[in-house]
Amino acid sequence: MKRKIIVGVWKDKLSLAESVNQATKLNNIFKDKKINSEICIAPAPAALWRVKDEVTTQNLHVIAQDIHWPDEKRSFIGSTPIAYLKELGIKTTMVGHSERRRFFYETNEDIYKKLFACINEGIYPILAIGDNVTCEKERADILRAQIKGALCPDGLPPINTTKICIGYEPIWAISTWRNEVPLPDYKVVNALMNMVADLLDEFNLDISQTPLLYGGSVAPSNAEEYFSVPLVDGALVGGASLKAESLTALCDIGEKVWFSN
Ligand code: PGA
């Protein structure tokens, strides 16, 4: 069985005090829990150190929302150097979230460099890919370009996909960006995840050990449905991860769906 991973992505939605408070609460809940899945929290970069300090249980993983690759000849103001993660004992980072691509103009080329640096430095990257279209053909083209550009660009060594995790998040399902579009149900998510797996297969990328996560308004009310999709090994969760109770509920649902037999 692949690793099962639930990531609470706090983005910029909690203050420093709220982040620390939330981390303390979660630490208290998770320290006495017996779980098989990996529960991660990704606080804002400025809260990373304090949150990491607060979490003492092995059941909860503090991860970064993004990193920057090292380059001795250049500098990158405002970024989180990958070396900081190692100093903090943080082993995982997200890379390529749609909001990084959209508001920070992150390209597939940047994302490839980040993934490459992570693997070189022993950091586990969670690559996010996503589209904001409803037409199936257009969606496949967008995702194909993201997969090729980030994982196996022409003329460069391919990323070892057995050392990463991949999250598919349709932007149209993310709570902040959703408008009239109804949330996908089991059948739709199943079809979307199969499409992602087929696209990865098109490039002969080995995903036998790559957890595939789904993201976009995942919440306790729909998690059982989504986690039951055979290709879903976990979730990227924004809004529903901001409360300790709902992140805990998501963990419990994951345990039930993935590990109760
Ligand atoms: P959401 O966010 O769960 O609030 O839709 C998901 C994300 O942006 O990763």
mmCIF file of C-alpha atoms and ligand atoms in Angstrom:
data_model
loop_
_atom_site.group_PDB
_atom_site.id
_atom_site.type_symbol
_atom_site.label_atom_id
_atom_site.label_comp_id
_atom_site.label_asym_id
_atom_site.label_seq_id
_atom_site.Cartn_x
_atom_site.Cartn_y
_atom_site.Cartn_z
ATOM 1 C CA MET A 1 0.000 0.000 0.000
ATOM 2 C CA LYS A 2 1.211 3.514 -0.800
ATOM 3 C CA ARG A 3 1.772 6.102 1.926
ATOM 4 C CA LYS A 4 -1.425 7.902 2.870
ATOM 5 C CA ILE A 5 -0.926 11.613 3.394
ATOM 6 C CA ILE A 6 -3.254 14.412 4.464
ATOM 7 C CA VAL A 7 -1.826 17.915 4.217
ATOM 8 C CA GLY A 8 -3.369 20.850 6.033
ATOM 9 C CA VAL A 9 -2.361 23.872 3.991
ATOM 10 C CA TRP A 10 -2.757 26.947 6.152
ATOM 11 C CA LYS A 11 -1.644 29.351 3.393
ATOM 12 C CA ASP A 12 -1.748 32.878 4.893
ATOM 13 C CA LYS A 13 -5.027 32.284 6.730
ATOM 14 C CA LEU A 14 -3.805 32.028 10.327
ATOM 15 C CA SER A 15 -1.886 34.664 12.251
ATOM 16 C CA LEU A 16 1.345 33.674 13.968
ATOM 17 C CA ALA A 17 -0.453 33.397 17.311
ATOM 18 C CA GLU A 18 -3.270 31.351 15.751
ATOM 19 C CA SER A 19 -0.784 29.066 14.017
ATOM 20 C CA VAL A 20 1.044 28.362 17.270
ATOM 21 C CA ASN A 21 -2.225 27.854 19.104
ATOM 22 C CA GLN A 22 -3.473 25.468 16.433
ATOM 23 C CA ALA A 23 -0.206 23.542 16.476
ATOM 24 C CA THR A 24 -0.420 23.145 20.269
ATOM 25 C CA LYS A 25 -3.996 21.898 20.007
ATOM 26 C CA LEU A 26 -3.140 19.417 17.256
ATOM 27 C CA ASN A 27 -0.054 18.228 19.103
ATOM 28 C CA ASN A 28 -2.192 17.434 22.134
ATOM 29 C CA ILE A 29 -4.760 15.579 20.056
ATOM 30 C CA PHE A 30 -2.294 13.627 17.930
ATOM 31 C CA LYS A 31 0.182 12.644 20.600
ATOM 32 C CA ASP A 32 -2.243 10.064 21.975
ATOM 33 C CA LYS A 33 -3.615 8.849 18.652
ATOM 34 C CA LYS A 34 -2.674 5.611 16.934
ATOM 35 C CA ILE A 35 -2.594 6.412 13.244
ATOM 36 C CA ASN A 36 -1.228 4.872 10.074
ATOM 37 C CA SER A 37 -1.553 7.857 7.765
ATOM 38 C CA GLU A 38 0.771 10.858 7.710
ATOM 39 C CA ILE A 39 -0.838 14.084 8.852
ATOM 40 C CA CYS A 40 1.010 17.220 7.786
ATOM 41 C CA ILE A 41 0.517 20.882 8.540
ATOM 42 C CA ALA A 42 1.978 23.550 6.276
ATOM 43 C CA PRO A 43 2.010 26.909 8.091
ATOM 44 C CA ALA A 44 2.954 30.223 6.484
ATOM 45 C CA PRO A 45 6.757 30.514 6.106
ATOM 46 C CA ALA A 46 7.057 33.118 8.873
ATOM 47 C CA ALA A 47 5.362 30.723 11.326
ATOM 48 C CA LEU A 48 7.334 27.640 10.329
ATOM 49 C CA TRP A 49 9.928 27.820 13.074
ATOM 50 C CA ARG A 50 7.476 28.477 15.918
ATOM 51 C CA VAL A 51 5.046 25.832 14.726
ATOM 52 C CA LYS A 52 7.830 23.278 14.318
ATOM 53 C CA ASP A 53 8.927 24.034 17.890
ATOM 54 C CA GLU A 54 5.424 23.393 19.165
ATOM 55 C CA VAL A 55 4.996 19.983 17.582
ATOM 56 C CA THR A 56 6.659 17.218 19.537
ATOM 57 C CA THR A 57 4.620 14.186 18.458
ATOM 58 C CA GLN A 58 5.885 11.972 15.614
ATOM 59 C CA ASN A 59 2.259 11.644 14.459
ATOM 60 C CA LEU A 60 2.189 15.165 13.081
ATOM 61 C CA HIS A 61 4.561 16.529 10.444
ATOM 62 C CA VAL A 62 5.299 20.198 9.999
ATOM 63 C CA ILE A 63 6.059 20.868 6.348
ATOM 64 C CA ALA A 64 6.845 23.923 4.186
ATOM 65 C CA GLN A 65 4.450 25.514 1.704
ATOM 66 C CA ASP A 66 7.280 26.210 -0.729
ATOM 67 C CA ILE A 67 11.082 26.385 -0.953
ATOM 68 C CA HIS A 68 13.700 27.857 -3.216
ATOM 69 C CA TRP A 69 16.503 25.971 -4.876
ATOM 70 C CA PRO A 70 20.067 26.994 -3.992
ATOM 71 C CA ASP A 71 22.033 28.952 -6.606
ATOM 72 C CA GLU A 72 25.384 30.387 -5.598
ATOM 73 C CA LYS A 73 25.425 32.905 -8.421
ATOM 74 C CA ARG A 74 22.013 34.422 -7.733
ATOM 75 C CA SER A 75 19.828 35.376 -4.790
ATOM 76 C CA PHE A 76 16.083 35.177 -4.270
ATOM 77 C CA ILE A 77 14.677 37.753 -1.909
ATOM 78 C CA GLY A 78 11.657 36.694 0.080
ATOM 79 C CA SER A 79 12.044 32.980 -0.518
ATOM 80 C CA THR A 80 12.495 30.105 1.929
ATOM 81 C CA PRO A 81 15.907 28.538 1.286
ATOM 82 C CA ILE A 82 15.799 24.761 1.197
ATOM 83 C CA ALA A 83 18.716 24.765 3.662
ATOM 84 C CA TYR A 84 16.447 26.261 6.355
ATOM 85 C CA LEU A 85 14.261 23.193 6.226
ATOM 86 C CA LYS A 86 17.214 20.987 7.034
ATOM 87 C CA GLU A 87 18.217 23.253 9.917
ATOM 88 C CA LEU A 88 14.680 23.024 11.284
ATOM 89 C CA GLY A 89 14.461 19.261 10.819
ATOM 90 C CA ILE A 90 11.637 19.652 8.293
ATOM 91 C CA LYS A 91 11.595 16.827 5.766
ATOM 92 C CA THR A 92 8.792 17.729 3.381
ATOM 93 C CA THR A 93 7.684 20.683 1.296
ATOM 94 C CA MET A 94 4.929 21.528 -1.132
ATOM 95 C CA VAL A 95 5.981 22.704 -4.585
ATOM 96 C CA GLY A 96 3.992 24.240 -7.423
ATOM 97 C CA HIS A 97 0.681 25.045 -5.722
ATOM 98 C CA SER A 98 -1.671 26.769 -8.170
ATOM 99 C CA GLU A 99 -1.522 29.990 -6.132
ATOM 100 C CA ARG A 100 2.287 30.012 -6.461
ATOM 101 C CA ARG A 101 1.910 29.532 -10.187
ATOM 102 C CA ARG A 102 -0.769 32.185 -10.495
ATOM 103 C CA PHE A 103 0.372 34.954 -8.164
ATOM 104 C CA PHE A 104 4.118 34.407 -8.125
ATOM 105 C CA TYR A 105 4.386 33.514 -11.795
ATOM 106 C CA GLU A 106 6.068 30.237 -11.013
ATOM 107 C CA THR A 107 6.830 28.310 -14.176
ATOM 108 C CA ASN A 108 7.192 24.585 -14.768
ATOM 109 C CA GLU A 109 10.889 25.283 -15.227
ATOM 110 C CA ASP A 110 11.084 26.774 -11.704
ATOM 111 C CA ILE A 111 9.120 23.848 -10.344
ATOM 112 C CA TYR A 112 11.470 21.347 -11.976
ATOM 113 C CA LYS A 113 14.432 23.116 -10.307
ATOM 114 C CA LYS A 114 12.681 22.981 -6.953
ATOM 115 C CA LEU A 115 11.877 19.283 -7.282
ATOM 116 C CA PHE A 116 15.404 18.509 -8.425
ATOM 117 C CA ALA A 117 16.895 20.433 -5.474
ATOM 118 C CA CYS A 118 14.550 18.721 -3.003
ATOM 119 C CA ILE A 119 15.533 15.248 -4.129
ATOM 120 C CA ASN A 120 19.227 16.211 -4.078
ATOM 121 C CA GLU A 121 18.906 17.575 -0.562
ATOM 122 C CA GLY A 122 16.827 14.700 0.810
ATOM 123 C CA ILE A 123 13.612 16.719 1.121
ATOM 124 C CA TYR A 124 10.348 15.004 0.102
ATOM 125 C CA PRO A 125 8.425 17.256 -2.311
ATOM 126 C CA ILE A 126 4.675 17.262 -2.773
ATOM 127 C CA LEU A 127 4.137 18.521 -6.298
ATOM 128 C CA ALA A 128 0.789 20.196 -6.949
ATOM 129 C CA ILE A 129 -0.688 20.291 -10.416
ATOM 130 C CA GLY A 130 -4.043 21.680 -11.462
ATOM 131 C CA ASP A 131 -6.184 23.217 -14.165
ATOM 132 C CA ASN A 132 -8.925 25.774 -14.227
ATOM 133 C CA VAL A 133 -10.924 24.582 -17.210
ATOM 134 C CA THR A 134 -14.005 22.474 -17.734
ATOM 135 C CA CYS A 135 -13.185 21.137 -21.199
ATOM 136 C CA GLU A 136 -11.608 17.688 -20.893
ATOM 137 C CA LYS A 137 -9.262 18.041 -23.840
ATOM 138 C CA GLU A 138 -7.998 21.411 -22.636
ATOM 139 C CA ARG A 139 -7.547 19.996 -19.138
ATOM 140 C CA ALA A 140 -5.438 17.115 -20.395
ATOM 141 C CA ASP A 141 -3.270 19.518 -22.425
ATOM 142 C CA ILE A 142 -2.664 21.787 -19.420
ATOM 143 C CA LEU A 143 -1.820 18.909 -17.099
ATOM 144 C CA ARG A 144 0.342 17.218 -19.725
ATOM 145 C CA ALA A 145 2.386 20.424 -20.042
ATOM 146 C CA GLN A 146 2.693 20.727 -16.241
ATOM 147 C CA ILE A 147 3.763 17.086 -15.894
ATOM 148 C CA LYS A 148 6.278 17.237 -18.725
ATOM 149 C CA GLY A 149 7.679 20.628 -17.709
ATOM 150 C CA ALA A 150 8.044 19.799 -14.019
ATOM 151 C CA LEU A 151 9.018 16.142 -14.192
ATOM 152 C CA CYS A 152 10.678 15.310 -17.484
ATOM 153 C CA PRO A 153 11.603 18.391 -19.505
ATOM 154 C CA ASP A 154 13.507 17.842 -22.736
ATOM 155 C CA GLY A 155 17.269 17.665 -22.331
ATOM 156 C CA LEU A 156 17.277 17.432 -18.520
ATOM 157 C CA PRO A 157 17.407 14.397 -16.217
ATOM 158 C CA PRO A 158 13.877 13.308 -15.277
ATOM 159 C CA ILE A 159 12.688 13.656 -11.698
ATOM 160 C CA ASN A 160 12.657 10.360 -9.826
ATOM 161 C CA THR A 161 8.916 10.087 -9.267
ATOM 162 C CA THR A 162 9.338 7.336 -6.670
ATOM 163 C CA LYS A 163 10.777 10.033 -4.382
ATOM 164 C CA ILE A 164 7.905 12.497 -4.617
ATOM 165 C CA CYS A 165 4.203 12.816 -3.965
ATOM 166 C CA ILE A 166 1.811 14.357 -6.496
ATOM 167 C CA GLY A 167 -1.352 16.270 -5.672
ATOM 168 C CA TYR A 168 -3.982 17.035 -8.270
ATOM 169 C CA GLU A 169 -6.120 20.025 -7.436
ATOM 170 C CA PRO A 170 -8.673 21.313 -9.930
ATOM 171 C CA ILE A 171 -8.491 25.066 -9.309
ATOM 172 C CA TRP A 172 -12.230 25.311 -10.006
ATOM 173 C CA ALA A 173 -12.848 23.136 -6.927
ATOM 174 C CA ILE A 174 -10.596 25.058 -4.507
ATOM 175 C CA SER A 175 -12.804 26.796 -1.947
ATOM 176 C CA THR A 176 -11.396 30.294 -2.520
ATOM 177 C CA TRP A 177 -11.788 30.141 -6.307
ATOM 178 C CA ARG A 178 -15.001 28.187 -6.639
ATOM 179 C CA ASN A 179 -17.982 29.933 -8.129
ATOM 180 C CA GLU A 180 -20.996 28.208 -9.587
ATOM 181 C CA VAL A 181 -19.263 24.962 -10.461
ATOM 182 C CA PRO A 182 -20.662 22.075 -8.391
ATOM 183 C CA LEU A 183 -18.115 20.067 -6.435
ATOM 184 C CA PRO A 184 -17.119 16.845 -8.168
ATOM 185 C CA ASP A 185 -18.543 13.616 -6.778
ATOM 186 C CA TYR A 186 -16.886 10.185 -6.458
ATOM 187 C CA LYS A 187 -17.365 9.390 -10.142
ATOM 188 C CA VAL A 188 -15.859 12.661 -11.356
ATOM 189 C CA VAL A 189 -12.894 12.521 -8.965
ATOM 190 C CA ASN A 190 -12.305 8.910 -9.992
ATOM 191 C CA ALA A 191 -12.229 9.960 -13.663
ATOM 192 C CA LEU A 192 -9.965 12.946 -12.931
ATOM 193 C CA MET A 193 -7.467 10.849 -10.964
ATOM 194 C CA ASN A 194 -7.415 8.206 -13.687
ATOM 195 C CA MET A 195 -6.692 10.911 -16.229
ATOM 196 C CA VAL A 196 -3.765 12.168 -14.122
ATOM 197 C CA ALA A 197 -2.402 8.620 -13.765
ATOM 198 C CA ASP A 198 -2.733 8.064 -17.534
ATOM 199 C CA LEU A 199 -0.877 11.309 -18.258
ATOM 200 C CA LEU A 200 1.953 10.310 -15.914
ATOM 201 C CA ASP A 201 2.026 6.963 -17.676
ATOM 202 C CA GLU A 202 2.299 8.677 -21.075
ATOM 203 C CA PHE A 203 5.753 9.867 -19.984
ATOM 204 C CA ASN A 204 6.656 6.451 -18.495
ATOM 205 C CA LEU A 205 6.857 7.985 -15.037
ATOM 206 C CA ASP A 206 6.918 5.351 -12.312
ATOM 207 C CA ILE A 207 4.133 6.072 -9.849
ATOM 208 C CA SER A 208 4.128 2.649 -8.185
ATOM 209 C CA GLN A 209 5.336 4.323 -4.980
ATOM 210 C CA THR A 210 4.066 7.850 -5.595
ATOM 211 C CA PRO A 211 1.109 8.795 -3.408
ATOM 212 C CA LEU A 212 -1.507 10.666 -5.440
ATOM 213 C CA LEU A 213 -3.418 13.277 -3.469
ATOM 214 C CA TYR A 214 -6.609 15.077 -4.371
ATOM 215 C CA GLY A 215 -7.414 18.636 -3.377
ATOM 216 C CA GLY A 216 -10.220 21.150 -3.703
ATOM 217 C CA SER A 217 -12.758 21.791 -0.909
ATOM 218 C CA VAL A 218 -11.996 18.481 0.782
ATOM 219 C CA ALA A 219 -13.870 18.513 4.099
ATOM 220 C CA PRO A 220 -15.245 16.050 6.644
ATOM 221 C CA SER A 221 -18.555 16.103 4.723
ATOM 222 C CA ASN A 222 -17.070 14.715 1.477
ATOM 223 C CA ALA A 223 -13.831 13.048 2.583
ATOM 224 C CA GLU A 224 -15.211 9.524 2.840
ATOM 225 C CA GLU A 225 -16.423 9.741 -0.749
ATOM 226 C CA TYR A 226 -13.128 11.169 -2.027
ATOM 227 C CA PHE A 227 -10.854 8.899 0.040
ATOM 228 C CA SER A 228 -12.737 5.872 -1.297
ATOM 229 C CA VAL A 229 -11.560 6.639 -4.839
ATOM 230 C CA PRO A 230 -8.944 3.921 -5.489
ATOM 231 C CA LEU A 231 -6.295 6.348 -6.809
ATOM 232 C CA VAL A 232 -6.680 8.839 -3.959
ATOM 233 C CA ASP A 233 -3.937 8.367 -1.351
ATOM 234 C CA GLY A 234 -4.733 11.506 0.588
ATOM 235 C CA ALA A 235 -5.584 15.150 0.268
ATOM 236 C CA LEU A 236 -4.389 18.722 0.104
ATOM 237 C CA VAL A 237 -6.760 20.571 2.406
ATOM 238 C CA GLY A 238 -7.019 24.333 2.750
ATOM 239 C CA GLY A 239 -10.116 25.723 4.467
ATOM 240 C CA ALA A 240 -11.026 22.559 6.392
ATOM 241 C CA SER A 241 -7.532 22.341 7.900
ATOM 242 C CA LEU A 242 -7.803 25.658 9.703
ATOM 243 C CA LYS A 243 -9.684 24.085 12.609
ATOM 244 C CA ALA A 244 -8.008 21.337 14.630
ATOM 245 C CA GLU A 245 -11.327 19.487 14.904
ATOM 246 C CA SER A 246 -11.897 19.196 11.160
ATOM 247 C CA LEU A 247 -8.296 18.168 10.393
ATOM 248 C CA THR A 248 -8.658 15.518 13.093
ATOM 249 C CA ALA A 249 -11.975 14.390 11.576
ATOM 250 C CA LEU A 250 -10.295 14.062 8.173
ATOM 251 C CA CYS A 251 -7.581 11.933 9.740
ATOM 252 C CA ASP A 252 -10.205 9.673 11.350
ATOM 253 C CA ILE A 253 -12.044 9.274 8.040
ATOM 254 C CA GLY A 254 -8.777 8.374 6.291
ATOM 255 C CA GLU A 255 -7.969 5.778 8.939
ATOM 256 C CA LYS A 256 -11.420 4.251 8.520
ATOM 257 C CA VAL A 257 -11.346 4.172 4.709
ATOM 258 C CA TRP A 258 -7.732 3.072 4.229
ATOM 259 C CA PHE A 259 -6.870 0.980 7.238
ATOM 260 C CA SER A 260 -10.000 -0.476 8.818
ATOM 261 C CA ASN A 261 -9.869 -3.852 7.011
HETATM 262 P P1 PGA B 1 -9.420 24.247 -0.122
HETATM 263 O O1 PGA B 1 -7.899 24.576 -0.586
HETATM 264 O O2 PGA B 1 -9.363 22.928 0.610
HETATM 265 O O3 PGA B 1 -9.775 25.395 0.780
HETATM 266 O O4 PGA B 1 -10.244 24.160 -1.340
HETATM 267 C C1 PGA B 1 -7.118 23.588 -1.156
HETATM 268 C C2 PGA B 1 -5.822 24.165 -1.653
HETATM 269 O O5 PGA B 1 -5.794 25.314 -2.147
HETATM 270 O O6 PGA B 1 -4.797 23.466 -1.598
#
